[in-house]
Every structure is written in C-alpha cells, then in structure tokens.
Short mmCIF file of C-alpha atoms in Angstrom, two decimals:
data_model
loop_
_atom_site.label_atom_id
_atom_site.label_comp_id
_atom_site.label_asym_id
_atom_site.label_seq_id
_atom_site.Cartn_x
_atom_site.Cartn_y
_atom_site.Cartn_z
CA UNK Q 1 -8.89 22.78 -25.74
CA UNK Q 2 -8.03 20.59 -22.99
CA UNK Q 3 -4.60 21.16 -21.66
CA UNK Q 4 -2.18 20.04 -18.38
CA UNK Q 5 0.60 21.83 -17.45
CA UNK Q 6 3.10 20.62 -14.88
CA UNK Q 7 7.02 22.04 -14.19
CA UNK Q 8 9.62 20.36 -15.49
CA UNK Q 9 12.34 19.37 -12.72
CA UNK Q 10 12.43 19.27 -8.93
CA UNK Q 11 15.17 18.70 -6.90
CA UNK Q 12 15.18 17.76 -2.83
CA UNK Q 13 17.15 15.96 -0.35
CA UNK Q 14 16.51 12.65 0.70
CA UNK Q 15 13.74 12.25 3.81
CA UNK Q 16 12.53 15.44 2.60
CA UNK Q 17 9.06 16.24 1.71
CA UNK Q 18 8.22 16.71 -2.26
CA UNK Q 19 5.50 18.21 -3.98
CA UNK Q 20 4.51 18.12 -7.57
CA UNK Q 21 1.91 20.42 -9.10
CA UNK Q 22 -0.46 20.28 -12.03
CA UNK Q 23 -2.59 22.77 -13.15
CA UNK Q 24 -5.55 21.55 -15.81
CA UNK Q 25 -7.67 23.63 -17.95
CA UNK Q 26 -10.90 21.38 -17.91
CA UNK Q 27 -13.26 22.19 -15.03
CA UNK Q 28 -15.25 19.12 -15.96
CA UNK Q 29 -12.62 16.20 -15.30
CA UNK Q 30 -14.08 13.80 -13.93
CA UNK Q 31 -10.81 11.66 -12.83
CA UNK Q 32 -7.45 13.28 -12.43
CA UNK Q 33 -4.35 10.81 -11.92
CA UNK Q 34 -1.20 10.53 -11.14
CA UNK Q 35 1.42 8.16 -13.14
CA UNK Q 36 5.22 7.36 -12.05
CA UNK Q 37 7.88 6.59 -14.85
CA UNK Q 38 11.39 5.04 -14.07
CA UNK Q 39 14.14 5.40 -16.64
CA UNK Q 40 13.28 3.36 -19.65
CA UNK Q 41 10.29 1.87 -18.41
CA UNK Q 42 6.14 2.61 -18.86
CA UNK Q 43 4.02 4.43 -16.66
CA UNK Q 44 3.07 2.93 -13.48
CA UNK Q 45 -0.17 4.61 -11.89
CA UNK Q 46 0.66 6.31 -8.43
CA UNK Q 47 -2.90 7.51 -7.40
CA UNK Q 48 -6.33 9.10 -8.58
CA UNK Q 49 -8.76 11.16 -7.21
CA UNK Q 50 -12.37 12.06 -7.92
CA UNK Q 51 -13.28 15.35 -8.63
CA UNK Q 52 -15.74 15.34 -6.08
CA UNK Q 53 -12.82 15.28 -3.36
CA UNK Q 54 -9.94 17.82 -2.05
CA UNK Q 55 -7.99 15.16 -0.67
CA UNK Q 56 -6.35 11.53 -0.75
CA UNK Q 57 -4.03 10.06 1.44
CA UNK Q 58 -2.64 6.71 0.26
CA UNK Q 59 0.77 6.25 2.93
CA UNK Q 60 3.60 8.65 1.79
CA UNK Q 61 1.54 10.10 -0.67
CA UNK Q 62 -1.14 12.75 -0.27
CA UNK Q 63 -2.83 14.09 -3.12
CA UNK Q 64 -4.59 17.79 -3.03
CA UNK Q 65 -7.39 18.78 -5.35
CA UNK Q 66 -8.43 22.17 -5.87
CA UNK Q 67 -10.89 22.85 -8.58
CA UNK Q 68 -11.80 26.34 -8.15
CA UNK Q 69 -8.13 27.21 -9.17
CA UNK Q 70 -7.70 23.73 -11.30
CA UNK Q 71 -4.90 22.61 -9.22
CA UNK Q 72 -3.93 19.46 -8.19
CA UNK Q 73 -0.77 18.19 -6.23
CA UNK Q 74 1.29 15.52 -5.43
CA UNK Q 75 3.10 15.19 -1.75
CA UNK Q 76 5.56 12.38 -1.37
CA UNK Q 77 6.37 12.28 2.60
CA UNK Q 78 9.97 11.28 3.36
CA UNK Q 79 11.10 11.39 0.15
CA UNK Q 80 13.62 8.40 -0.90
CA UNK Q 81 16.42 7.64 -3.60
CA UNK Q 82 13.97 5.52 -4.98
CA UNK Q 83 11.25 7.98 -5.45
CA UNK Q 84 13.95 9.51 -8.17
CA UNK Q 85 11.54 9.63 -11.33
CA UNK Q 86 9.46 11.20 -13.80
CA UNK Q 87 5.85 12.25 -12.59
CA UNK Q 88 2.97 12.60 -14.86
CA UNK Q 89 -0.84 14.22 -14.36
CA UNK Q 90 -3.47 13.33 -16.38
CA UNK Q 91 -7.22 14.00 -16.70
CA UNK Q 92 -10.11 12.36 -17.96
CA UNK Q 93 -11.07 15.30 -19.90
CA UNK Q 94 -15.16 15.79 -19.85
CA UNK Q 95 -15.18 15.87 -24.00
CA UNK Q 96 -13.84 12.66 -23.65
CA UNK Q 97 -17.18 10.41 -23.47
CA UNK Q 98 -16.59 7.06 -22.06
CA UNK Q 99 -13.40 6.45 -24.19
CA UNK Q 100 -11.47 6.21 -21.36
CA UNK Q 101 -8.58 9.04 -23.67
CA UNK Q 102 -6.14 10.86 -21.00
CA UNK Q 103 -4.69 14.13 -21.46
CA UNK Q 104 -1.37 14.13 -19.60
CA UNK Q 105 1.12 16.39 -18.53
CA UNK Q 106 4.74 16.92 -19.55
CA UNK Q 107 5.91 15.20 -16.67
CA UNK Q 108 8.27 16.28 -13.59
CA UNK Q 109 11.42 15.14 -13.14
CA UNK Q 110 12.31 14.59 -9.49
CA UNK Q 111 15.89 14.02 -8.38
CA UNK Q 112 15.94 13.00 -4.52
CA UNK Q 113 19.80 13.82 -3.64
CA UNK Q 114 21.36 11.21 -0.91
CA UNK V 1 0.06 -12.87 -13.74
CA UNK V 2 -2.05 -10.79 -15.81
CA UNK V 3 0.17 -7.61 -17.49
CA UNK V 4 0.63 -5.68 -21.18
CA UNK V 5 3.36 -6.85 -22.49
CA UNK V 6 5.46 -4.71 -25.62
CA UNK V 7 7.92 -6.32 -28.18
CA UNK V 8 10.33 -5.63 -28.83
CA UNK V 9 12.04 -3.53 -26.06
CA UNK V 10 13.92 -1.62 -28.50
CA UNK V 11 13.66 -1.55 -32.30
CA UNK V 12 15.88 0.18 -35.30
CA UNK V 13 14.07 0.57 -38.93
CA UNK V 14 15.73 1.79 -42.23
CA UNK V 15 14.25 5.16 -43.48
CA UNK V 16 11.59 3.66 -46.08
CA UNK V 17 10.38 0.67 -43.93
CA UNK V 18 7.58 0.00 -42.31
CA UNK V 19 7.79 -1.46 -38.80
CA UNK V 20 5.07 -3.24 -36.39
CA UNK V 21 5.07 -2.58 -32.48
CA UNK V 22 3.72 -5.58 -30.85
CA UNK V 23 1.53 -5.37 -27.97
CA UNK V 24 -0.60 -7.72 -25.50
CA UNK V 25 -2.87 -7.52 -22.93
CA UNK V 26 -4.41 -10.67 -20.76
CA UNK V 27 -6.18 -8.25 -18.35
CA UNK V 28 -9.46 -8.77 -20.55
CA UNK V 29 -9.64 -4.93 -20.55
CA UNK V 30 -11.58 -4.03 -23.65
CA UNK V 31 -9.96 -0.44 -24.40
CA UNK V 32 -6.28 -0.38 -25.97
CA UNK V 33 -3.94 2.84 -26.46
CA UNK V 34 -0.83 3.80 -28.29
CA UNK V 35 1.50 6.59 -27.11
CA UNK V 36 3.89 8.26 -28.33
CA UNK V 37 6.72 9.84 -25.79
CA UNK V 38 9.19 12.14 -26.83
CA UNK V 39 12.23 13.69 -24.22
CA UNK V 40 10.92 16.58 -22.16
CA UNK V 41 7.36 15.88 -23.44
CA UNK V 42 3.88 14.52 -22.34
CA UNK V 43 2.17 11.60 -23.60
CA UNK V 44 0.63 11.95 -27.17
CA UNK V 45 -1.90 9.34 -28.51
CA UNK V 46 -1.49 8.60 -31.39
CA UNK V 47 -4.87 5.80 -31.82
CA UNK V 48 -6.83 3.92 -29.55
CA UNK V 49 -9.39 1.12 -29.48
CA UNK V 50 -12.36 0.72 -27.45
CA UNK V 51 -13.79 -2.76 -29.32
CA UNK V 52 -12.67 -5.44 -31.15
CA UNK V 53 -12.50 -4.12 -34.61
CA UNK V 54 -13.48 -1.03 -33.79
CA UNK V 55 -9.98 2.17 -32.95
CA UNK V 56 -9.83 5.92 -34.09
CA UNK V 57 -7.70 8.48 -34.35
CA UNK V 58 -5.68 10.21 -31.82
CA UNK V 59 -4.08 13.68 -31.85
CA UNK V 60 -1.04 12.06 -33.98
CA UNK V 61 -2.44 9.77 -36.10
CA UNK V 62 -0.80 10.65 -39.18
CA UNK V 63 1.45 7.95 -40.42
CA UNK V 64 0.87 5.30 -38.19
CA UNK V 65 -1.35 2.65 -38.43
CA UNK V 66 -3.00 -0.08 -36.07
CA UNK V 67 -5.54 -3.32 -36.35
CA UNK V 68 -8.11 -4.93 -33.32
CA UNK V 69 -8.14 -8.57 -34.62
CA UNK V 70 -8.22 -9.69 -31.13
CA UNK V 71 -9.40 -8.27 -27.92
CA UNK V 72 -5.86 -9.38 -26.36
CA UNK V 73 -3.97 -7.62 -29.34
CA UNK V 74 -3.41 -4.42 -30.71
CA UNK V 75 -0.33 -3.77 -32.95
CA UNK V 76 0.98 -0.66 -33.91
CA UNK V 77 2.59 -0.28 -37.79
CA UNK V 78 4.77 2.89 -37.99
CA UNK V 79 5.03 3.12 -41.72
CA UNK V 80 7.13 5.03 -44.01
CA UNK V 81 5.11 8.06 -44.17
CA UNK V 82 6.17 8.85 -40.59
CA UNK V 83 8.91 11.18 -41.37
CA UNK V 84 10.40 11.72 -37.67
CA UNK V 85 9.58 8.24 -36.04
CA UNK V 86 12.47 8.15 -33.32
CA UNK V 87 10.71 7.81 -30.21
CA UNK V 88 9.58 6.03 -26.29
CA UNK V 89 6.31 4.06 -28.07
CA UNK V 90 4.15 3.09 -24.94
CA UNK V 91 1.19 0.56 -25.04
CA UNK V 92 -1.94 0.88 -22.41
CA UNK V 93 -4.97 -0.70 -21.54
CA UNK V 94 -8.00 0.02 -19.15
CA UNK V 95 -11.49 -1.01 -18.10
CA UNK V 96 -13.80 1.63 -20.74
CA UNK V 97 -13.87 4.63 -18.65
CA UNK V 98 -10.94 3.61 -16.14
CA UNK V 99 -7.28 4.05 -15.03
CA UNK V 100 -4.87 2.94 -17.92
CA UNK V 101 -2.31 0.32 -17.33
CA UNK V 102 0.76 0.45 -19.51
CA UNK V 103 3.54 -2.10 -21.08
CA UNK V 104 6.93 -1.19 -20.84
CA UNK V 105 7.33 0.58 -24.13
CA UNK V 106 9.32 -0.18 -27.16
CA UNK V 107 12.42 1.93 -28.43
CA UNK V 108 11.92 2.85 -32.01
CA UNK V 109 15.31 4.54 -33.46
CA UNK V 110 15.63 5.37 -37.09
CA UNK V 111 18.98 4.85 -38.66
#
C-alpha cells in the first residue's frame, strides 16, 4: 500500500540552512505537499509540487522532487526561531480517484537553536 | 474572512459517552475530512465527505461517526465504542481533488 516515511527530529542553528526529507512509495502521485504544524495548532500548507517537476522555489523555501528514487525534500534557507515546528509530507496517492484523501507522513520535528 | 473553524478547542468526555466535534467551513469547498493525530504520529483519517449527504470510511473508521447535513458542516461523533479516544482531532477541507485546508483541531481527553 501507499506509504510516506519522513525522520523524526532535526536540529540546526539559527540562519542555518534546513532540509527535510520524505521518501513515498507511490510512483503515481500526482501532487506531493508539504504542511507546517505549530504547537497545538492545525496544519498550515507550506508548498506543493507537481509530479511533473524536480523543483520549486517559493522565497526561503525550495522544494526538490525526485521520482526515480521517490524522494522529495524540503530546504528552508536561513532558518529562523520561528521556523521551530512540525513538518509533514503528503501525497495524493494515484488509488485515490478524485477524492482529494492524503497520505501523510509522521512529521519532522525541527528545533532551530538561537 | 473565509476559514474552518473547530469547537471546541479542547474537550474531556466520561468513558461511556458519546461526544460531537464541531466543525465549519465557509470556503464553499465541497470535500470535508476528519483526522485523527496522535504524538509522534502521521495524520490518520478517520472519514471524509466529498457531497452533501454523501462521506465514507477512512483507514480508522471504527467507532466514530459523522453526518453531511450541510455543505458548510460536518460533525464528528466519537462514541462510546471508541475504546482509546484521547487524541489532536483535526478538521480539513479542499476543492475535490485539491490542497486541504485545516481548522485548528479540537483536544479530546478521556477522563
């Protein structure tokens, strides 16, 4: 079945760069996103990209998508306290129809020390 | 300002009751999701909606239950038969086939 895996924690200083991986099991995503969750709060979405692309910039955020090796990252440029959070990846698995279901990931923890 | 909103922000049942999760969209999205999050874990969905009176099953269905009266509503019941319901309930909503917006959650804790 469909499945996202993702590490757990990740730890840098601030004005550092970070990056976040994701590796996904279906070949046949169509969308692959990434959500941001602050303590308490719901997911807010970060970025997507299209499976027909290897790369999205979007300011301090650059996403990498590599689909022979179903691998997908996140790079936050000059990392800030702010950026302190949980990260998720998700897919639109291809099973999926038009529902619109995601499949996420466990989530990454990122801790940006001052 | 359009938004999901979830009520309430945090909730505490009695083993044996039922309990109803609240939540609203005025996006006009027509596809509505319930999560549940546990510590250390992913998102699991648990049922979702594409229609008015129309939802199915997630992956964690099993003693939960839900109702599409409304296009703008979708509540969530967690009822008795959910034996380990402590959890981070979170609410989305998206355009069929699009990115999923979410509510804040609501804080179910089981006393």
């Amino acid at each position: 079945g469909e499945d996202v895996e993702q590490s757990l924690f990740l730890s840098v200083r601030e004005g550092d760069s970070s990056v976040i991986n994701c590796t996904y099991t279906d070949s046949s995503s169509t969308y692959l996103y990434w959500y941001k969750q602050e303590p308490g709060a719901g997911l807010q979405l970060l970025t997507y990209i299209f499976s027909n692309m290897d790369m999205k910039q979007d300011q301090r955020l650059t996403v990498l998508l590599n689909k022979k090796d179903k691998h997908l990252s996140l790079r936050i440029a000059d990392t800030q306290t702010g950026d302190s959070a949980i990260y998720f990846c998700a897919e639109t698995p291809s099973l999926s129809g038009n529902t619109g279901k995601l499949i996420f990931g466990q989530g990454t923890t990122l801790q940006v020390k001052p | 300002d359009g938004g999901i909103t979830q009520s309430p922000k945090y909730l505490f049942r009695k083993e044996g009751q039922n309990v109803t999760l609240s939540c609203e969209q005025n996006l006009n999205h027509d596809a509505m999701y319930w999560y549940r999050q546990d510590p250390g874990q992913g998102l699991r969905l648990i049922y979702y909606s594409q229609i008015v009176n129309d939802f199915q099953k997630g992956d964690i269905a099993e003693g939960y239950s839900v109702s599409r009266e409304k296009k703008e509503s979708f509540p969530l019941t967690v009822t008795s038969a959910q034996k380990n319901p402590t959890a981070f309930y979170l609410c989305a909503s998206s355009i069929e086939g699009n990115e999923q917006f979410f509510g804040p959650g609501t804080r179910l804790t089981v006393l």
